[in-house]
CSV table of C-alpha atoms and ligand atoms in Angstrom, one decimal:
chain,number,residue,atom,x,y,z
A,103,UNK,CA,25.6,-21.5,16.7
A,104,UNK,CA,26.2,-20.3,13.3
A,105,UNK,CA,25.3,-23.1,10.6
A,106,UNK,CA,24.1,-22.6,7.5
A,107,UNK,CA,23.9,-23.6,3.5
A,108,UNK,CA,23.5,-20.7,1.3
A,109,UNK,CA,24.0,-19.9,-2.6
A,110,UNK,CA,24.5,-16.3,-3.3
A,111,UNK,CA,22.2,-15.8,-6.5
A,112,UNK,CA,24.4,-13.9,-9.8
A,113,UNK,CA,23.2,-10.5,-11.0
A,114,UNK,CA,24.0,-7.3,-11.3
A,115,UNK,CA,21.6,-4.4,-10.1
A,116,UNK,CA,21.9,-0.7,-11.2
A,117,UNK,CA,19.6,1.6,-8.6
A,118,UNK,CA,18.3,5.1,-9.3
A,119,UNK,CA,15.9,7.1,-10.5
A,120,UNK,CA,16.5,8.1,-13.7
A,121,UNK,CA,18.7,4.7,-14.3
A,122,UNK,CA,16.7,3.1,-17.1
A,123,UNK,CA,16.8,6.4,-19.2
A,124,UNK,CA,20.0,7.1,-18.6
A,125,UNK,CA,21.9,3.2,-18.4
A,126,UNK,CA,19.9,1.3,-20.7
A,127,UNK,CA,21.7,1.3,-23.8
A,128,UNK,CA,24.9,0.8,-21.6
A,129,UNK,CA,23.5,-2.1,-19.7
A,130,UNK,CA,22.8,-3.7,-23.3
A,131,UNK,CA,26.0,-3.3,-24.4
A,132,UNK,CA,27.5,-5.0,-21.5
A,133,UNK,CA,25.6,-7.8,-21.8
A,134,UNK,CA,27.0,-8.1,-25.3
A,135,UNK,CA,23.6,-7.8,-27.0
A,136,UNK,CA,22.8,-7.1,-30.6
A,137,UNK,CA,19.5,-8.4,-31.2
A,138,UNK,CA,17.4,-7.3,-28.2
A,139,UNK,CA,13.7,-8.5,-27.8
A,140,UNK,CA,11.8,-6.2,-26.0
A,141,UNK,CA,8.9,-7.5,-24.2
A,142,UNK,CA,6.0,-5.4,-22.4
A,143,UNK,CA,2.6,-5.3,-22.0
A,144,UNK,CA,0.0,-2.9,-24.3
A,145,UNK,CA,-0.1,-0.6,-21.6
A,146,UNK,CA,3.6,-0.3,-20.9
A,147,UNK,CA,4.6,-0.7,-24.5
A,148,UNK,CA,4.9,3.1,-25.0
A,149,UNK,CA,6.9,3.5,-21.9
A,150,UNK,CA,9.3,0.5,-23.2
A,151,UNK,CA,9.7,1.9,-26.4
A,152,UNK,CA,11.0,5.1,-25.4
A,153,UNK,CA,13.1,3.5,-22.6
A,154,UNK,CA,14.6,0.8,-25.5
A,155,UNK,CA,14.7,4.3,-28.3
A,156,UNK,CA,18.4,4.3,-27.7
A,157,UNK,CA,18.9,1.0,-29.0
A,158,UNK,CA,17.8,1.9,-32.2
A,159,UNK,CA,18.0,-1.1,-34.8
A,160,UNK,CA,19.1,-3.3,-31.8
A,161,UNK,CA,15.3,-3.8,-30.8
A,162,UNK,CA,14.4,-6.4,-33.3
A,163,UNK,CA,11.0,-7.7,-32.3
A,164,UNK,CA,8.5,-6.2,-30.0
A,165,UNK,CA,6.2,-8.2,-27.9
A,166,UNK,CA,3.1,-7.2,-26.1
A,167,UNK,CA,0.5,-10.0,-26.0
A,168,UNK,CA,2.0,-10.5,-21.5
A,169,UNK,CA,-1.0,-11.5,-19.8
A,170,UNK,CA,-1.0,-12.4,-15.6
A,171,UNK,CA,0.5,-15.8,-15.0
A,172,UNK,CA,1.9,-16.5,-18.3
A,173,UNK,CA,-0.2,-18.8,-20.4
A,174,UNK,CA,1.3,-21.7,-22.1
A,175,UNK,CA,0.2,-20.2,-25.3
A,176,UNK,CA,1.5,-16.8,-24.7
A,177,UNK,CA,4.9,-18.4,-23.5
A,178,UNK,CA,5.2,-20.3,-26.5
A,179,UNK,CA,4.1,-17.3,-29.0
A,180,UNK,CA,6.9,-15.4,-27.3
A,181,UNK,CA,9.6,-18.4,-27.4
A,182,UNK,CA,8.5,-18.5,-31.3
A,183,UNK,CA,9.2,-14.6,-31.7
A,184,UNK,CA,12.7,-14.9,-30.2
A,185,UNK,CA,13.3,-17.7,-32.6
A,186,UNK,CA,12.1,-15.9,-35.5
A,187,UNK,CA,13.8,-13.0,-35.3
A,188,UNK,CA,17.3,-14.6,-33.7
A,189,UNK,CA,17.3,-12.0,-30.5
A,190,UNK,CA,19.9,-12.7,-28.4
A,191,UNK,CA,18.9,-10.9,-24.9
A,192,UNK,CA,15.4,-10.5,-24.3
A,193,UNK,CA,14.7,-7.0,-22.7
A,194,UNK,CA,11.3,-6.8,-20.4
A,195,UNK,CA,9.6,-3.8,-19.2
A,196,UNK,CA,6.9,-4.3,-16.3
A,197,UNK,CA,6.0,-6.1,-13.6
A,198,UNK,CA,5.9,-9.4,-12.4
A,199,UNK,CA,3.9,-10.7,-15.5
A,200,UNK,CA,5.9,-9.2,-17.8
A,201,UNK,CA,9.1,-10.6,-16.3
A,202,UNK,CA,7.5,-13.8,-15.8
A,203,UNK,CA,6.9,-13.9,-20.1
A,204,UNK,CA,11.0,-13.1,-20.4
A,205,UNK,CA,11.3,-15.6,-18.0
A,206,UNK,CA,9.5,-18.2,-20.4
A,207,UNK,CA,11.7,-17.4,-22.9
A,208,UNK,CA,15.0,-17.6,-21.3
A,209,UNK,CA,13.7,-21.3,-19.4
A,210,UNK,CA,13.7,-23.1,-23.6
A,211,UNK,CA,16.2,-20.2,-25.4
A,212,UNK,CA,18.9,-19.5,-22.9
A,213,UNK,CA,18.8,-16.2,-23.9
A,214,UNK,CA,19.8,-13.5,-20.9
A,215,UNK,CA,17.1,-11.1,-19.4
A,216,UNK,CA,17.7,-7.5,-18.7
A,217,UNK,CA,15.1,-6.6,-16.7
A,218,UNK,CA,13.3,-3.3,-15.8
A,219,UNK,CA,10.4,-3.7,-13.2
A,220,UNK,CA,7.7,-1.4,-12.7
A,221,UNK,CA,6.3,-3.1,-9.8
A,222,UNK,CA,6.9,-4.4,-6.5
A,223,UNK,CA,6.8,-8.1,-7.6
A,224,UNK,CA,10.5,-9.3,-7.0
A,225,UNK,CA,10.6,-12.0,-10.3
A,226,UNK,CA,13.8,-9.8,-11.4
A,227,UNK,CA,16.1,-11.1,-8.5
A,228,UNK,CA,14.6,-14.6,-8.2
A,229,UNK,CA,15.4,-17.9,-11.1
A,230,UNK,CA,11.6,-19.1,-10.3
A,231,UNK,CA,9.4,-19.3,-13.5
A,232,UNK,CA,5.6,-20.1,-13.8
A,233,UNK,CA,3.3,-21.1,-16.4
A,234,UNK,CA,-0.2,-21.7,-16.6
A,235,UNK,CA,-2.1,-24.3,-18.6
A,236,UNK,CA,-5.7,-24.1,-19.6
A,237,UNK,CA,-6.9,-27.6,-18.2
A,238,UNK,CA,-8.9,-29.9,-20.3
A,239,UNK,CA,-12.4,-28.4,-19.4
A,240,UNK,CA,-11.4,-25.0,-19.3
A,241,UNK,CA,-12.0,-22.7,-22.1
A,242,UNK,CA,-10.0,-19.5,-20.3
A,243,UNK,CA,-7.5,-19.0,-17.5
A,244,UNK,CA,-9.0,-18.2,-14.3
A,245,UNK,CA,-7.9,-19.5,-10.9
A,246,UNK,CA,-10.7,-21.9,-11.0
A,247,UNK,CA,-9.6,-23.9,-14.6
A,248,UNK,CA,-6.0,-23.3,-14.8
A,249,UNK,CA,-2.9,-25.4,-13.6
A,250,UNK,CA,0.0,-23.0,-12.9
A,251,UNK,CA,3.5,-24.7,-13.0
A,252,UNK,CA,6.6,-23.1,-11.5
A,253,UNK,CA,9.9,-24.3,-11.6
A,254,UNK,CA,13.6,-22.8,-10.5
A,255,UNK,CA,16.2,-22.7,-13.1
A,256,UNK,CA,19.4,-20.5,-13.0
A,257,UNK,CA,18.7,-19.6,-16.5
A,258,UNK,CA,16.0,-17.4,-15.9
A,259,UNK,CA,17.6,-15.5,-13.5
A,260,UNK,CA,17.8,-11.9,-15.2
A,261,UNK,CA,21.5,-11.1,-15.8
A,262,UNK,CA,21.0,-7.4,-15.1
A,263,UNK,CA,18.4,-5.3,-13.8
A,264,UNK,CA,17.7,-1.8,-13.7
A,265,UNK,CA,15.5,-0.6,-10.6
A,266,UNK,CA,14.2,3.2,-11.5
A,267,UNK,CA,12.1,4.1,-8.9
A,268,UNK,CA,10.5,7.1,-11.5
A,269,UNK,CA,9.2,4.2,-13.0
A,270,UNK,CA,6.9,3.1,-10.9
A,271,UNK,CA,5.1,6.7,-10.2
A,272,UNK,CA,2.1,5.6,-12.6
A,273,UNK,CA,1.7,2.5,-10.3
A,274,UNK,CA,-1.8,3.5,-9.5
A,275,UNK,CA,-1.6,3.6,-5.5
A,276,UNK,CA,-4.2,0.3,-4.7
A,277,UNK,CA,-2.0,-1.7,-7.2
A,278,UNK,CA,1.5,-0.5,-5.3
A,279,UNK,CA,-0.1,-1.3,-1.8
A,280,UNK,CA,-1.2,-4.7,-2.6
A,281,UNK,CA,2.2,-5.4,-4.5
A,282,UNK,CA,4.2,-3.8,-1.4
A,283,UNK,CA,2.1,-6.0,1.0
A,284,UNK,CA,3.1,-8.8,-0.8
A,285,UNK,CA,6.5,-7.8,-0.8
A,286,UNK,CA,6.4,-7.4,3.4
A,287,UNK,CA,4.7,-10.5,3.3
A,288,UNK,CA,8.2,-12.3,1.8
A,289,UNK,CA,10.2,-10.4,4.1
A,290,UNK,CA,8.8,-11.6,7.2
A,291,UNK,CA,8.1,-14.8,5.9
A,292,UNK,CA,11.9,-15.3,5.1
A,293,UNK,CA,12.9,-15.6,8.8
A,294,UNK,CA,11.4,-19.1,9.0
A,295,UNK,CA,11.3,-20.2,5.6
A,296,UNK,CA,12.7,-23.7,4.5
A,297,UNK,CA,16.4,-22.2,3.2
A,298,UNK,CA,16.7,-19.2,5.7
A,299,UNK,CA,20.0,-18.2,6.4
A,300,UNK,CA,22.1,-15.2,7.8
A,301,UNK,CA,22.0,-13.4,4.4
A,302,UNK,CA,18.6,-13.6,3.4
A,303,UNK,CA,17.6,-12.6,7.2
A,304,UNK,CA,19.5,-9.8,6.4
A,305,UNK,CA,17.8,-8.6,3.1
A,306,UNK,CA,14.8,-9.4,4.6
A,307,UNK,CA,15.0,-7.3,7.9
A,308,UNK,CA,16.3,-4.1,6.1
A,309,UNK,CA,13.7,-5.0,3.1
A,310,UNK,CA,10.5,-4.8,6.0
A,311,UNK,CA,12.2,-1.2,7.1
A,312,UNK,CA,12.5,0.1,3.6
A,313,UNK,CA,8.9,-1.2,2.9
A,314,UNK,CA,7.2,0.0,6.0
A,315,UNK,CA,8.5,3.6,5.7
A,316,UNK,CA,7.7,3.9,1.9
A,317,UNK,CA,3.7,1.9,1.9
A,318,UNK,CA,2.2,5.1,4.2
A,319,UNK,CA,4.4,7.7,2.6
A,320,UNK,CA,3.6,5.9,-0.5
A,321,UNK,CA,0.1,6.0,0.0
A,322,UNK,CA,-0.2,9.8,1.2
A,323,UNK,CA,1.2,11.0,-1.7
A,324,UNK,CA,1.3,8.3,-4.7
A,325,UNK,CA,3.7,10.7,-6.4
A,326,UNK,CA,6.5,11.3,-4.0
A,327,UNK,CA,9.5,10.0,-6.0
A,328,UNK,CA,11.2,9.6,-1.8
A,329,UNK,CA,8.8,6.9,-1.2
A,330,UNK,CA,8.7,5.5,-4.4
A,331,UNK,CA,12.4,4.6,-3.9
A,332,UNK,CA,12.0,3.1,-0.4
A,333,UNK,CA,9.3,0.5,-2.2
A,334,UNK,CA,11.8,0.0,-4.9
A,335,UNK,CA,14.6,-1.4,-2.8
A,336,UNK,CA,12.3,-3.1,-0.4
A,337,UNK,CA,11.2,-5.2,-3.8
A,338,UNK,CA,14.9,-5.7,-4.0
A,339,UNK,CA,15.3,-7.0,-1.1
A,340,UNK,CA,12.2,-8.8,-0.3
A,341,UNK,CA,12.4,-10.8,-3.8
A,342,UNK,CA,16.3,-11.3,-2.8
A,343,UNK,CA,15.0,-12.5,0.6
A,344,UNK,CA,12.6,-15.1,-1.0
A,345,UNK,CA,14.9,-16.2,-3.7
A,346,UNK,CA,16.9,-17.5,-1.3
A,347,UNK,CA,14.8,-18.6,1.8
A,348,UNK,CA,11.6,-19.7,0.1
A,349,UNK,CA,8.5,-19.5,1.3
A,350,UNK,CA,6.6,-21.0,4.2
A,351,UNK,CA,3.5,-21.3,6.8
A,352,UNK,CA,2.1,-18.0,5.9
A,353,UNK,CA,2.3,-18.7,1.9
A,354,UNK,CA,1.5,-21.8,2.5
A,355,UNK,CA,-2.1,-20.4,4.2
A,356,UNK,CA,-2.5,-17.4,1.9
A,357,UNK,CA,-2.4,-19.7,-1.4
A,358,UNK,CA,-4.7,-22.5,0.3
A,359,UNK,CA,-7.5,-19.6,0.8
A,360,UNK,CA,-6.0,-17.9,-2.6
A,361,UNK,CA,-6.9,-21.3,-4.1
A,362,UNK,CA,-9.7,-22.4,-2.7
A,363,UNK,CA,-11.8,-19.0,-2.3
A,364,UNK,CA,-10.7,-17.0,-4.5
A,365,UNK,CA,-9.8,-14.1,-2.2
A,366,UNK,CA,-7.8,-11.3,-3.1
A,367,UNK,CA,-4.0,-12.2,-3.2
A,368,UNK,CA,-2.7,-8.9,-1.2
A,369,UNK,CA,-5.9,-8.2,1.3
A,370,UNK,CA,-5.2,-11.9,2.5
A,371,UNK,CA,-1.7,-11.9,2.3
A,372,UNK,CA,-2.0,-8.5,5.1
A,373,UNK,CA,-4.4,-9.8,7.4
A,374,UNK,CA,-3.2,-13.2,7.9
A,375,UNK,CA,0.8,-12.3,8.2
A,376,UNK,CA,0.3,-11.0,11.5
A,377,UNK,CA,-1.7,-14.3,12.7
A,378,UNK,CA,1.1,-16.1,11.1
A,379,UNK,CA,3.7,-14.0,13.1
A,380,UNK,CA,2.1,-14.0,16.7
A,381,UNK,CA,2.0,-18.2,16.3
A,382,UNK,CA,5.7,-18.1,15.1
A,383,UNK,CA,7.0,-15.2,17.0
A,384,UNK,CA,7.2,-17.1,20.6
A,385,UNK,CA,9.1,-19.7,19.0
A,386,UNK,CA,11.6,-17.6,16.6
A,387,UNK,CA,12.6,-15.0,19.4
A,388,UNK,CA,15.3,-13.4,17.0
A,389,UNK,CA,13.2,-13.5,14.6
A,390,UNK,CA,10.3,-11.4,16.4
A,391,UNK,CA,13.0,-8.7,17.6
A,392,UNK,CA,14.5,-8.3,14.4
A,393,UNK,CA,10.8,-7.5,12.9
A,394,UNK,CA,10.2,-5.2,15.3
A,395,UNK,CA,13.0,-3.4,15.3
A,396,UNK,CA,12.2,-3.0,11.2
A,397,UNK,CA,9.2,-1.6,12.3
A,398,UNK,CA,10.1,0.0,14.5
A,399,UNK,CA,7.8,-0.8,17.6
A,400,UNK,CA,7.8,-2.9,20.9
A,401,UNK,CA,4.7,-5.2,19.3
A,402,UNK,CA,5.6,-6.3,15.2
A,403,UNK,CA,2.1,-8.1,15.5
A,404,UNK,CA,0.3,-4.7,16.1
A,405,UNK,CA,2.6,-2.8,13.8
A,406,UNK,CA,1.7,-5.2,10.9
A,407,UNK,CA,-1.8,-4.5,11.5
A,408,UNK,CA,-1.5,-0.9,12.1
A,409,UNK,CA,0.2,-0.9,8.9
A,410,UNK,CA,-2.3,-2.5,6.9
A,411,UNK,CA,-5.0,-0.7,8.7
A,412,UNK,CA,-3.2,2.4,7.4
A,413,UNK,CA,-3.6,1.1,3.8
A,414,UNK,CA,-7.1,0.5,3.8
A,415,UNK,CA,-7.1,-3.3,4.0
A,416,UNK,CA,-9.8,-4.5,5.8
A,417,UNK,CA,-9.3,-6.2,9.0
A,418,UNK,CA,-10.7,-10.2,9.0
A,419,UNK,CA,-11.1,-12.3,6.0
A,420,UNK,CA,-14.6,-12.5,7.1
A,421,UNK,CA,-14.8,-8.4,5.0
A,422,UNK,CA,-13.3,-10.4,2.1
A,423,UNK,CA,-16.0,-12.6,1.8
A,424,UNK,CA,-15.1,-15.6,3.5
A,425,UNK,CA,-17.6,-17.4,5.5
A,426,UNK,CA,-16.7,-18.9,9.0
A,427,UNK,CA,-17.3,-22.7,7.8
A,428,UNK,CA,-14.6,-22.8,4.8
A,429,UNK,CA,-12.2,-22.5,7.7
A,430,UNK,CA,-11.9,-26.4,8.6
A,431,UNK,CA,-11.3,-27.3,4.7
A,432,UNK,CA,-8.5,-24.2,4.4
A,433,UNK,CA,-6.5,-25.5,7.6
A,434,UNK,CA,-6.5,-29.1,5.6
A,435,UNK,CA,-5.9,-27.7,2.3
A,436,UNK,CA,-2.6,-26.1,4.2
A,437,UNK,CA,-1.3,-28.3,6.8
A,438,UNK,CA,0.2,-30.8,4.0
A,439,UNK,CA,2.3,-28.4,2.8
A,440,UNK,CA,3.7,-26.7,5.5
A,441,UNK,CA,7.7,-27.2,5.9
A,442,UNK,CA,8.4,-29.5,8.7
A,443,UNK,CA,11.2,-26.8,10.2
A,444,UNK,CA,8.4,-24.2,11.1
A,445,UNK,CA,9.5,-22.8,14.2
A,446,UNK,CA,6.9,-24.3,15.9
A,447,UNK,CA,4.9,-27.8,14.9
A,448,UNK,CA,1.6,-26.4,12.8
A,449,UNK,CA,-0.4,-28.9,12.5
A,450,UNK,CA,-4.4,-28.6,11.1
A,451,UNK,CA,-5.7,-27.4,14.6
A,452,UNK,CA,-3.0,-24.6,14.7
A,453,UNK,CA,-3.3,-23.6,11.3
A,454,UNK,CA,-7.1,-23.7,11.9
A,455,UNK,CA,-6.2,-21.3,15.0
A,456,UNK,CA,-4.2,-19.0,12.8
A,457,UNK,CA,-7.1,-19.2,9.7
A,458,UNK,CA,-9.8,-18.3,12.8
A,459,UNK,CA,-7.9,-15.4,14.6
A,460,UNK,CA,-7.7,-14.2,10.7
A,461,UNK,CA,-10.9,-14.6,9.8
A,462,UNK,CA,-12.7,-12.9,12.7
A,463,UNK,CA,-9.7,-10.0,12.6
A,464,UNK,CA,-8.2,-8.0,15.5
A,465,UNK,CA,-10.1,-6.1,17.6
A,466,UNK,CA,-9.3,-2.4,16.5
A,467,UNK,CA,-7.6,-1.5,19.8
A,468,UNK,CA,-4.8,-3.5,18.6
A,469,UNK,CA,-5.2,-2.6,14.9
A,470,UNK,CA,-4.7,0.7,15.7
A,471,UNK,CA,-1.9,0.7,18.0
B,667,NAD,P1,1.5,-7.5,-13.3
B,667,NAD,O1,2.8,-7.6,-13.9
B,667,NAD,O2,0.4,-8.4,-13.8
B,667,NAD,O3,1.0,-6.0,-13.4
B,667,NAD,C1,-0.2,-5.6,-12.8
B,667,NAD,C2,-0.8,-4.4,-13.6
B,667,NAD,O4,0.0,-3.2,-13.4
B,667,NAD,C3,-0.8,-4.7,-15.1
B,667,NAD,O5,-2.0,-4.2,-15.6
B,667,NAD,C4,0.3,-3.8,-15.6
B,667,NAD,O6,0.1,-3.3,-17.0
B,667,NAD,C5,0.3,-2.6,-14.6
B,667,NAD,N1,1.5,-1.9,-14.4
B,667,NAD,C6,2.7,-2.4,-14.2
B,667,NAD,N2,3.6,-1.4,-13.9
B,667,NAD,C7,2.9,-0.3,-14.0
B,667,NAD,C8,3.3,1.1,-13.8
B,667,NAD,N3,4.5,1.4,-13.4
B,667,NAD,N4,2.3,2.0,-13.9
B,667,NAD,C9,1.1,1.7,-14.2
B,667,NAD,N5,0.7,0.4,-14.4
B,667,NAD,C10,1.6,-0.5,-14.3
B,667,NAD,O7,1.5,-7.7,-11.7
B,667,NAD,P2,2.7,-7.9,-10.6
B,667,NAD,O8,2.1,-7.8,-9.3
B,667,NAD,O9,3.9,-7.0,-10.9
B,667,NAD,O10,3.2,-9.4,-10.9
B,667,NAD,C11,2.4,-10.5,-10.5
B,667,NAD,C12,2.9,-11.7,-11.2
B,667,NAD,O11,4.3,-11.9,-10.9
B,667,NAD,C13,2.2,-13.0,-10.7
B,667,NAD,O12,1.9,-13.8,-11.8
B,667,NAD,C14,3.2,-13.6,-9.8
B,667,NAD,O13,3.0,-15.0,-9.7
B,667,NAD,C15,4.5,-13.2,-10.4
B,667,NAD,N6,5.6,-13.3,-9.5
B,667,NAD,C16,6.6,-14.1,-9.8
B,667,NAD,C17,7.7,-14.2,-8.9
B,667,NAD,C18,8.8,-15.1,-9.2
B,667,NAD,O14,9.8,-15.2,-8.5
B,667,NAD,N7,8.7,-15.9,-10.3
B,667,NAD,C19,7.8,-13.3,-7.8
B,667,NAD,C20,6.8,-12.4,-7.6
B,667,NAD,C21,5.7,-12.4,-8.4
């Protein structure tokens, strides 16, 4: 039976490489823009100036202070730029950090995004925004001291974006793994995710295909432009995927351990995906054959691993640090917020399971098959 709520998200997308040196200035125009603020971070500021170089006078302000998870303080110092200068489009170069910063704006201005990502992050297709605030005690932003907000509103939704896979050659290949990863990780996540639907499955199947073919090509050869592509419109798809679907008992596990252990966001997002699928699989049959036909192989739990044994990511969370008694407090600091329409009940002593098989890894006979 076919039964299903969905809301198809607005936006237009221009794909190819070469698209952000050759479109931008007519992108801008279409959006009606005159007084563009162009936001980047210090390292991709040279790269966004002579993308933006076309616009000429049209670039009124330049920012650059982007730092990860957007900062109250940086948020507000960008808001205060837009103001200052009266942009009326705000044009961001970069990944998910620098989107997230156009994002800010856009949440009090209104003002539309074009966005050009760099990375694998997805931010570009979705209207989620975060912010972090210092907390009382803290006296920087680290996971330990900082309260990150995150909110969905249609106005932050980038109006345009222009995905140029040459872009994202200089993605240094560790940093394009681990945002890839992440990108799977939405993908699969998506066929069981609170607002799953026919569409989103859709994205999300063709996203895992596009992403599995370019992370090993990828990672042979950082600089082949063929692979580079594939990531790029996995992104798409994946952050399309997750826009819509939302996230669920893998997410809910990775940013419990992310949380509470400070283990790094892509290694644990790889390992425990597969743990997360061979719990789900048995209940979400369609689910399971549709993964593995992405993939491309009779067992998607082994091919997840095989992938990310591929990539270099180590196989248990026990290699990332993690010591075998945290397990207990991560399954509690999870199983509240797990959506109640998970294919199959998870409650602590599965999700406990799940943390386990993760921690101790798979044995490499399956990790390599
Ligand atoms: P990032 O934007 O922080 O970039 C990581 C690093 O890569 C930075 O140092 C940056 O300067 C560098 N970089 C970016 N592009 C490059 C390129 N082409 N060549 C060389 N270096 C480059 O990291 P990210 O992974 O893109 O984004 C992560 C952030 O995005 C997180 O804060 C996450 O929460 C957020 N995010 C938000 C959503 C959403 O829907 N709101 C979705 C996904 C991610």
């Amino acid at each position: 039976m076919l039964d299903f709520h969905y809301e198809a998200l607005p936006g237009r997308v221009v794909f190819g490489a070469g698209a952000a040196r050759r479109e931008l200035a007519a992108e801008v125009e279409r959006l009606d823009a005159h007084r563009v603020l162009l936001v980047a971070t210090e390292t991709e500021e040279p790269l966004a100036r002579e993308l933006a170089a076309p616009l000429g006078e049209r670039v009124v302000a330049v920012f650059t202070s982007v730092r990860p998870h957007v900062p109250l303080p940086v948020a507000e110092a960008a808001r205060a730029l837009a103001l200052s200068v009266r942009a009326d489009a705000v044009l961001s170069v970069g990944g998910g950090s620098t989107t997230g910063t156009a994002k800010a704006v856009a949440l009090t201005t209104g003002l539309p995004i074009l966005a050009v990502p760099t990375t694998y992050a997805g931010s570009e297709v979705t209207p989620v925004w975060g912010l972090t605030e210092r907390s009382a005690s803290g006296t920087s932003i680290s996971t330990e001291d900082a309260h990150k907000t995150t909110g969905t509103d249609p106005v932050v939704l980038p109006r345009t974006v222009i995905y140029d896979a040459e872009l994202t050659v200089s993605l240094p290949a560790e940093l394009s793994a681990a945002s890839g990863l992440n990108a799977l990780a939405h993908c699969v996540e998506a066929f069981w995710a609170p607002r799953r639907n026919p569409i989103s499955s859709l994205a999300a199947e063709d996203g895992i295909r596009a992403l599995a073919a370019g992370l090993p090509a990828m990672h042979a050869d950082p600089a082949d432009l063929a692979a580079r592509e594939q990531l790029l419109y996995g992104a798409y798809l994946a952050g399309s995927a997750f826009a819509v679907a939302g996230s669920g008992l893998h997410h809910k596990i990775c940013h419990a351990l992310g949380g509470a252990y400070d283990l790094p966001h892509a290694q644990t997002h790889a390992i425990v995906l597969p743990e997360v699928l061979a719990f789900n699989g048995p209940a979400a049959p369609d689910a399971l054959a549709r993964i593995a036909r992405a993939l491309d192989t009779g067992d998607p739990v082994a091919g997840l691993r095989a992938l990310s044994h591929q990539l270099g990511i180590p196989r248990g969370l026990r290699e990332l640090g993690m010591t075998e008694d945290q397990i207990d407090h991560a399954a509690a600091l999870a199983a509240p917020a797990v959506p109640a329409d998970n294919p199959r009940p998870a409650d602590e002593a599965a999700i406990r399971e799940i943390i386990h098989a993760a921690w101790a890894g798979a044995p490499l006979a399956s990790a390599s098959s």
